[in-house]
JSON list of C-alpha atoms in Angstrom, two decimals:
[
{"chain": "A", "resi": 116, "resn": "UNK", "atom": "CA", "xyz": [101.15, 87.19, 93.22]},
{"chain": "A", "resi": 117, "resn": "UNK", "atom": "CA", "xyz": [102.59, 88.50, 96.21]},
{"chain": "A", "resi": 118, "resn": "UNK", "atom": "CA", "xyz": [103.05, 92.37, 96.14]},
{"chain": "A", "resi": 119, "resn": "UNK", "atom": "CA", "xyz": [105.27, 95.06, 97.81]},
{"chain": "A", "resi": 120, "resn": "UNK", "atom": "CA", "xyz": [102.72, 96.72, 99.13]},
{"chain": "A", "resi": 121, "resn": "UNK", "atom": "CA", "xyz": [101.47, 93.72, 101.48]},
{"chain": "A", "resi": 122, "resn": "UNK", "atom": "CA", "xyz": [104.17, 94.80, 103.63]},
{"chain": "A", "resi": 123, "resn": "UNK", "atom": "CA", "xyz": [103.39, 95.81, 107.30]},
{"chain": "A", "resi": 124, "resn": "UNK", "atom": "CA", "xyz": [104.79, 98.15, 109.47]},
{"chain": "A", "resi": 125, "resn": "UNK", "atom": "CA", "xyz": [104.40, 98.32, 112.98]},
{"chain": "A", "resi": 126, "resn": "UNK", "atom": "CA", "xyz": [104.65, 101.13, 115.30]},
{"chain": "A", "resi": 127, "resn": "UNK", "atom": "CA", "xyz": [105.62, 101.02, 119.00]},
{"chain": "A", "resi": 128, "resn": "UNK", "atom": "CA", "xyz": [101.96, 101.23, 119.93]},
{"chain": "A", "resi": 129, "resn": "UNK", "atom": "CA", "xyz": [101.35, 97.93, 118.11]},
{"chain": "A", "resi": 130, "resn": "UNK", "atom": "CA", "xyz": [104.22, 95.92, 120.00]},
{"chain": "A", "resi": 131, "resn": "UNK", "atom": "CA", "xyz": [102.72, 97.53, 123.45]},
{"chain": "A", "resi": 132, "resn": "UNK", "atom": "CA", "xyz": [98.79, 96.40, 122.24]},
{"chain": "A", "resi": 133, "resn": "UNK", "atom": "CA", "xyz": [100.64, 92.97, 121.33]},
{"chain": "A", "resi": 134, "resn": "UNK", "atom": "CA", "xyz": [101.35, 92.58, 125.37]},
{"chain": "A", "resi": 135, "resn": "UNK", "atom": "CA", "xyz": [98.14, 93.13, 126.47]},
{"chain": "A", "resi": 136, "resn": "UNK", "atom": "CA", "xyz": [96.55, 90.91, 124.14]},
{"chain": "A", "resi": 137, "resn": "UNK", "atom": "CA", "xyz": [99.11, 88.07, 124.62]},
{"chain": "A", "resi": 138, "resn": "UNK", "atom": "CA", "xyz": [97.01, 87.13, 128.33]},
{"chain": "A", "resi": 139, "resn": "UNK", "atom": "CA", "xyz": [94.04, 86.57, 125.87]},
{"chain": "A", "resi": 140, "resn": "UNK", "atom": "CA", "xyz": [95.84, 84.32, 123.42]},
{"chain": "A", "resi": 141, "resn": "UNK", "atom": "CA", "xyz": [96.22, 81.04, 125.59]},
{"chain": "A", "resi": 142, "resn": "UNK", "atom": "CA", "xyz": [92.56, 80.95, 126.62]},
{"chain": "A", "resi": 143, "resn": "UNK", "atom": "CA", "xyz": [91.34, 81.43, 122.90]},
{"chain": "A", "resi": 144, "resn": "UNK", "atom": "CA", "xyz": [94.31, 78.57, 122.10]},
{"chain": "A", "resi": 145, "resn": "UNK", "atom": "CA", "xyz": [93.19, 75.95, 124.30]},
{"chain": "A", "resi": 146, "resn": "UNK", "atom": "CA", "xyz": [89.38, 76.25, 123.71]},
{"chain": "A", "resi": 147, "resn": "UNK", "atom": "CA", "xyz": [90.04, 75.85, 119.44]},
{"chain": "A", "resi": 148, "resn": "UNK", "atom": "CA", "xyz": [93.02, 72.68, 120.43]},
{"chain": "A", "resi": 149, "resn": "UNK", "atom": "CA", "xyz": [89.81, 71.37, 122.31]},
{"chain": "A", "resi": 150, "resn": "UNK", "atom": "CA", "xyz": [87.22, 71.94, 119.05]},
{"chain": "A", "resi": 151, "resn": "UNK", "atom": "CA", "xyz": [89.81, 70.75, 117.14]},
{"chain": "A", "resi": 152, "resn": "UNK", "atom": "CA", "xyz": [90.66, 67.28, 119.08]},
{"chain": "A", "resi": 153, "resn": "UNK", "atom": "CA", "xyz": [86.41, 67.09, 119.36]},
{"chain": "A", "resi": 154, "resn": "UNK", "atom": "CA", "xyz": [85.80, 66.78, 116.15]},
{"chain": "A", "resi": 155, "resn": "UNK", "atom": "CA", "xyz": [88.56, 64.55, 114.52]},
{"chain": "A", "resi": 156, "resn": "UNK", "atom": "CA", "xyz": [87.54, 60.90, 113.89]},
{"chain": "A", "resi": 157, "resn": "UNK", "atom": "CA", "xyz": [88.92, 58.80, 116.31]},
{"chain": "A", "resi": 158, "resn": "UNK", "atom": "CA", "xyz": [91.62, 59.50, 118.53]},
{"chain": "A", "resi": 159, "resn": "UNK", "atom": "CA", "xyz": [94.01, 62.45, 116.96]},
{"chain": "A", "resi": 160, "resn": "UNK", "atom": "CA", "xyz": [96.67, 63.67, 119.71]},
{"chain": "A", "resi": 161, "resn": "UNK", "atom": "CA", "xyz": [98.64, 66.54, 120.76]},
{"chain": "A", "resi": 162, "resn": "UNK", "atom": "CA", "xyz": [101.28, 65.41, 118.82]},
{"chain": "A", "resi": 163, "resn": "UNK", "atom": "CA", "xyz": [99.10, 65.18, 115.56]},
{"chain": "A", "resi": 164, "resn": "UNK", "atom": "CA", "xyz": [98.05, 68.66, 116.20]},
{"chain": "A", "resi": 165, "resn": "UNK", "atom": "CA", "xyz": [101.93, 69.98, 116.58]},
{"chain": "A", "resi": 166, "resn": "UNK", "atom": "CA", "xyz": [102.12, 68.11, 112.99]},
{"chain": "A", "resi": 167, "resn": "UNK", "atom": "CA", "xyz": [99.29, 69.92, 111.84]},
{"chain": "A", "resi": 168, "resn": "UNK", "atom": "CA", "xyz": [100.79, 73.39, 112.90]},
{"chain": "A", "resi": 169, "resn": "UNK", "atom": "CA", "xyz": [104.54, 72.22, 111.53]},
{"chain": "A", "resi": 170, "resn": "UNK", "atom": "CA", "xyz": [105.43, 72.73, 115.88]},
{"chain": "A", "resi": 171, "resn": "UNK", "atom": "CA", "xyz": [107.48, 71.20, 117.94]},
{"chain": "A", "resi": 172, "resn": "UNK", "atom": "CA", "xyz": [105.22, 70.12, 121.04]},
{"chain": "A", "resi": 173, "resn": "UNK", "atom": "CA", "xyz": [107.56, 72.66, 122.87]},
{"chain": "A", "resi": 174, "resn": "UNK", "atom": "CA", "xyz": [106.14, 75.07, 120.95]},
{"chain": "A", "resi": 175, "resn": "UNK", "atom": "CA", "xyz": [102.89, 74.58, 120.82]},
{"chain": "A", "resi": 176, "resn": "UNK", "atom": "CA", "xyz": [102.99, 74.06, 125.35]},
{"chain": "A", "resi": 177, "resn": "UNK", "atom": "CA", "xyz": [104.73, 77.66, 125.36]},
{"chain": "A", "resi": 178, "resn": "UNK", "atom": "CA", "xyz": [101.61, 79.04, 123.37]},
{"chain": "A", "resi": 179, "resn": "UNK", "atom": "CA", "xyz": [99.24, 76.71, 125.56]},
{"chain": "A", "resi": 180, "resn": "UNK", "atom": "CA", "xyz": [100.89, 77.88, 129.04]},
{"chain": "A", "resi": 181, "resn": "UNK", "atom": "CA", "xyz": [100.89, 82.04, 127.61]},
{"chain": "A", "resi": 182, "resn": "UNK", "atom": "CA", "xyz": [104.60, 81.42, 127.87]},
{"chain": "A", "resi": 183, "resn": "UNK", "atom": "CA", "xyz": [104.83, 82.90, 124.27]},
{"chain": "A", "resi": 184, "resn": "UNK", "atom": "CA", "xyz": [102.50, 83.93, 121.52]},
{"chain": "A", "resi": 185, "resn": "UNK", "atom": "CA", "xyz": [103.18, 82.71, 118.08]},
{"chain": "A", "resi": 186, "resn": "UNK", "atom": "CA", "xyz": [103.95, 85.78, 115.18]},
{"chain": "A", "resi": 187, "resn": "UNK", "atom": "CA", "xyz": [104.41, 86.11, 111.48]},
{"chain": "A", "resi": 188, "resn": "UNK", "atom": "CA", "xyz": [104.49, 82.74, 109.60]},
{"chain": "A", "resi": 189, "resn": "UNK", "atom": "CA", "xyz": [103.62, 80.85, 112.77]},
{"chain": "A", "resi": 190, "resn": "UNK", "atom": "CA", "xyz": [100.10, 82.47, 112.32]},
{"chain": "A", "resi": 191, "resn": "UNK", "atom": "CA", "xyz": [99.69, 81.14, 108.71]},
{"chain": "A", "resi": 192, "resn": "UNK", "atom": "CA", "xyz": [98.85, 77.48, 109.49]},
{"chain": "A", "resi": 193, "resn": "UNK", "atom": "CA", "xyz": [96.89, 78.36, 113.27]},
{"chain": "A", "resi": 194, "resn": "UNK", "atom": "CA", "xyz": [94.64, 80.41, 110.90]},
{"chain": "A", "resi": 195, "resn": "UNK", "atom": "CA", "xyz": [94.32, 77.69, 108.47]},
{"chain": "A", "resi": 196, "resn": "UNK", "atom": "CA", "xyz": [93.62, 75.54, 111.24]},
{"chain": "A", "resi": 197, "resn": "UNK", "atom": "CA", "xyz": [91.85, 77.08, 113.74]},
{"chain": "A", "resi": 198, "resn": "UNK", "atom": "CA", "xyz": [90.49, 80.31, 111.94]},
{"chain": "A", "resi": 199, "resn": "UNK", "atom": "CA", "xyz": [91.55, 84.01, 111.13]},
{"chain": "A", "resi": 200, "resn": "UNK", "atom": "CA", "xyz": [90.28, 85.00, 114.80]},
{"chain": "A", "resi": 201, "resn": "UNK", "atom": "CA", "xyz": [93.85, 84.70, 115.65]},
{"chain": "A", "resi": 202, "resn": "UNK", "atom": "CA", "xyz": [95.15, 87.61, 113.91]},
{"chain": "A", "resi": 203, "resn": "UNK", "atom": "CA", "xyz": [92.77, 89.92, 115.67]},
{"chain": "A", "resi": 204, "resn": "UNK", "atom": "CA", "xyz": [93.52, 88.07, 119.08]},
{"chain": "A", "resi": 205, "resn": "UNK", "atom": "CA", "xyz": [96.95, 89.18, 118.38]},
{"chain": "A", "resi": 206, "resn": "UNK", "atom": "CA", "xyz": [97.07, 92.59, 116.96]},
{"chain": "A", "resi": 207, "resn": "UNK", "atom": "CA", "xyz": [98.36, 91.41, 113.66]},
{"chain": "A", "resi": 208, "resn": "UNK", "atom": "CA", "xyz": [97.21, 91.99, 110.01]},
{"chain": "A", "resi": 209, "resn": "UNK", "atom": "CA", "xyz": [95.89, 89.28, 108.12]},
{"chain": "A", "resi": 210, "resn": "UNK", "atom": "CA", "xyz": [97.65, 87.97, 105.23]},
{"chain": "A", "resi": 211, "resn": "UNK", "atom": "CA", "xyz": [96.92, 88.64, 101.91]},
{"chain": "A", "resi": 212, "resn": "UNK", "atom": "CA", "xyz": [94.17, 86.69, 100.69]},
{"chain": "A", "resi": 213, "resn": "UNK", "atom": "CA", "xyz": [96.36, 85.82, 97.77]},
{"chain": "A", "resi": 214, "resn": "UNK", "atom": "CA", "xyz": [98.99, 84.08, 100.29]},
{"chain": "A", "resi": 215, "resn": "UNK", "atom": "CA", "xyz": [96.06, 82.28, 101.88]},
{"chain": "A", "resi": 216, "resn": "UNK", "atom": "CA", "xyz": [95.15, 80.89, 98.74]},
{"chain": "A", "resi": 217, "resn": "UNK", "atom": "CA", "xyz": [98.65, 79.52, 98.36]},
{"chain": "A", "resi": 218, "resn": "UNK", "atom": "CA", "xyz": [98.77, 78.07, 101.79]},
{"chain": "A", "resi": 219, "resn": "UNK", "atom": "CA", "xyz": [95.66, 76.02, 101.35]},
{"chain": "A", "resi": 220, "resn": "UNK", "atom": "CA", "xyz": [96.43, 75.01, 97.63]},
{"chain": "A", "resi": 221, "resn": "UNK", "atom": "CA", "xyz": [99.50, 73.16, 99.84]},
{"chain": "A", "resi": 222, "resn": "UNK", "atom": "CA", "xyz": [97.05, 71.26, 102.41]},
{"chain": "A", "resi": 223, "resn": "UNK", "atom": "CA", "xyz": [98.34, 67.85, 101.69]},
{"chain": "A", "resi": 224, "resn": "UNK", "atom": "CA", "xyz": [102.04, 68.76, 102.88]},
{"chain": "A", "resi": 225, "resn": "UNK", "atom": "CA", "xyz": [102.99, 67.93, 106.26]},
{"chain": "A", "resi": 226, "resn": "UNK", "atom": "CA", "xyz": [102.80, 70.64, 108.82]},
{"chain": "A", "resi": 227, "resn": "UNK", "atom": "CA", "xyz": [106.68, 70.54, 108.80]},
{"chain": "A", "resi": 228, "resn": "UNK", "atom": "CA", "xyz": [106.62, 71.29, 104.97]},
{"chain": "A", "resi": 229, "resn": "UNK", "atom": "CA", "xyz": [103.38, 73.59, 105.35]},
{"chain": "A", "resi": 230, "resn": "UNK", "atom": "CA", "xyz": [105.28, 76.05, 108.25]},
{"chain": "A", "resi": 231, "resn": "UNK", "atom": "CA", "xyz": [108.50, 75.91, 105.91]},
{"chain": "A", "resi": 232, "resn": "UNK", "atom": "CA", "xyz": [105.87, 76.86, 102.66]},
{"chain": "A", "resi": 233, "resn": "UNK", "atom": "CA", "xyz": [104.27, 79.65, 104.97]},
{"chain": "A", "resi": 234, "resn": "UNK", "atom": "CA", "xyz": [108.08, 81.01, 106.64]},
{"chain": "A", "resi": 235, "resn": "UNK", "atom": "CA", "xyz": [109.38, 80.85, 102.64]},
{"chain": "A", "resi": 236, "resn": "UNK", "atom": "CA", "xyz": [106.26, 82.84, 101.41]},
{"chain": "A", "resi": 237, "resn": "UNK", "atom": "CA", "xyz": [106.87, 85.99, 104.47]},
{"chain": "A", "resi": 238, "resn": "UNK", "atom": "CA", "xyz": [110.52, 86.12, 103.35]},
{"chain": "A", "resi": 239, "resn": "UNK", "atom": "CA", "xyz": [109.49, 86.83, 99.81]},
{"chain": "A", "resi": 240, "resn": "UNK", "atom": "CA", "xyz": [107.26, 89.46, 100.98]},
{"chain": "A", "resi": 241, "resn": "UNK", "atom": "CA", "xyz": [109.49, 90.74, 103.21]},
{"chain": "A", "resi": 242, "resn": "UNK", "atom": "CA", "xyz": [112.57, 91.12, 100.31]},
{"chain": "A", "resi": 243, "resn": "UNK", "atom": "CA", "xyz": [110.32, 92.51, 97.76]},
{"chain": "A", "resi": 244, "resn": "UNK", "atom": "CA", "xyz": [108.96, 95.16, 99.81]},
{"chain": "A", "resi": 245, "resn": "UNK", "atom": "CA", "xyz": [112.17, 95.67, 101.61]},
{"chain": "A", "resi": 246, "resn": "UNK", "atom": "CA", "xyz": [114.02, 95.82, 97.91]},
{"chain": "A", "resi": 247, "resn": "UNK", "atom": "CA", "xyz": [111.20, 98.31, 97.07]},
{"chain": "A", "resi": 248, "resn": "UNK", "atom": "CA", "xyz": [111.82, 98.22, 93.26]},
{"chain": "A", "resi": 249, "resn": "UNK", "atom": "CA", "xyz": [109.70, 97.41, 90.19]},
{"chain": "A", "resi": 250, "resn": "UNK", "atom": "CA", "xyz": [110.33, 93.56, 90.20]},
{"chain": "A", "resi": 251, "resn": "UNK", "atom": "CA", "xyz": [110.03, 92.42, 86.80]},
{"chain": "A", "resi": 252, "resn": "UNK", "atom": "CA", "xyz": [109.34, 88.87, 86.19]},
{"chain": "A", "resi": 253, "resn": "UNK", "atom": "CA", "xyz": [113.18, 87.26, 85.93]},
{"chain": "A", "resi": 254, "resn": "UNK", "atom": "CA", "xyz": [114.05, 89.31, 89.40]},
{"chain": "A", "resi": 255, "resn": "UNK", "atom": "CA", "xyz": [110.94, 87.81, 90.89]},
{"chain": "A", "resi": 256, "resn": "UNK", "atom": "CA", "xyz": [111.55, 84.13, 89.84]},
{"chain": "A", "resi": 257, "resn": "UNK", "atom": "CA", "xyz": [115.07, 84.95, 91.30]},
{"chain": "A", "resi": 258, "resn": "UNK", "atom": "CA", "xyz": [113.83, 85.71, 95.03]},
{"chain": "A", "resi": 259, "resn": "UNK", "atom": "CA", "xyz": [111.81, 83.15, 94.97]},
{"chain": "A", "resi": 260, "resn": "UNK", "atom": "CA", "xyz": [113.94, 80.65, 93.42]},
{"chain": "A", "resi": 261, "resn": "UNK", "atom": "CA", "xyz": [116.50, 81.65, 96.33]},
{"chain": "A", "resi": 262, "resn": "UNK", "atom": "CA", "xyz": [113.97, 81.66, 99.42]},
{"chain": "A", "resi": 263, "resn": "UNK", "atom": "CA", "xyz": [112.45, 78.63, 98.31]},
{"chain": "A", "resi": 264, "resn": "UNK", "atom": "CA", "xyz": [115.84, 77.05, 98.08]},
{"chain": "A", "resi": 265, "resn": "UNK", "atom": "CA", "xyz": [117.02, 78.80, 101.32]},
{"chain": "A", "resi": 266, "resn": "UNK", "atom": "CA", "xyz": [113.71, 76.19, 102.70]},
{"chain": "A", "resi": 267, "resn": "UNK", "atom": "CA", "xyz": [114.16, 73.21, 101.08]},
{"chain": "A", "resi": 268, "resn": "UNK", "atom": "CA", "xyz": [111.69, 73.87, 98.83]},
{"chain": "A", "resi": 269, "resn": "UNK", "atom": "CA", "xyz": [112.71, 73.36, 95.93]}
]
């Protein structure tokens, strides 16, 4: 289950150590799109990867070109992807094992349904740490009934 206390705060020294580790992001990007298209059978493309990652190929160019980094739920399906490295690259905390576990159990959606699953699951983290009560099980099924919904999830 997804807990409170998974929340994470960031101080103004993270966003500052984010900057200086964005110029290491698009290097580290293009060498695991390369693995990646290496080893698929056949001829996968770039648009197969955006798929993959639930991108647009806009997107996934701007994190190519160091034009932007991706953050939060973005990183959920690179890491399933691509590997964990990428929180470190970035200065972020990993998820939760526990919210891992859910994201893979969900492998055979889309990446378009996969990046909704993962932006769905950091909004119920987010409101039941923000909320910061005792949640007990009907005011749990209740925030996620409504995020999910909020996704199309449902």
């Amino acid at each position: 289950m997804i807990k409170a206390e998974h929340i994470y705060h960031y101080s103004d020294s993270h966003c500052l150590n984010k900057v200086k580790d964005m110029s290491k992001f698009p290097a580290w990007f293009n060498r695991a799109y390369k693995r990646w298209s290496r080893s698929q059978p056949g001829e996968e493309d770039f648009l197969a990867f955006c798929d993959l990652l639930g991108q647009k190929p806009v997107v996934v160019l701007a994190w190519l070109h160091g034009e932007t980094v991706p953050h939060e739920a973005e990183l959920l399906p690179i890491a399933a992807l691509l590997g964990m490295d990428v929180y470190g690259l970035l200065n972020e905390p990993e998820p939760d094992p526990e919210l891992l576990k859910i994201f893979h159990s969900f492998s055979h959606l889309t990446g378009e349904f996969r990046l909704r699953l993962a932006q769905a699951l950091f909004e119920v983290r987010e409101r039941m740490g923000i909320e910061n009560l005792s949640f007990d099980l009907k005011q749990t099924e209740t925030i996620i009934d409504n995020v999910f919904k909020k996704y199309g999830l449902t």
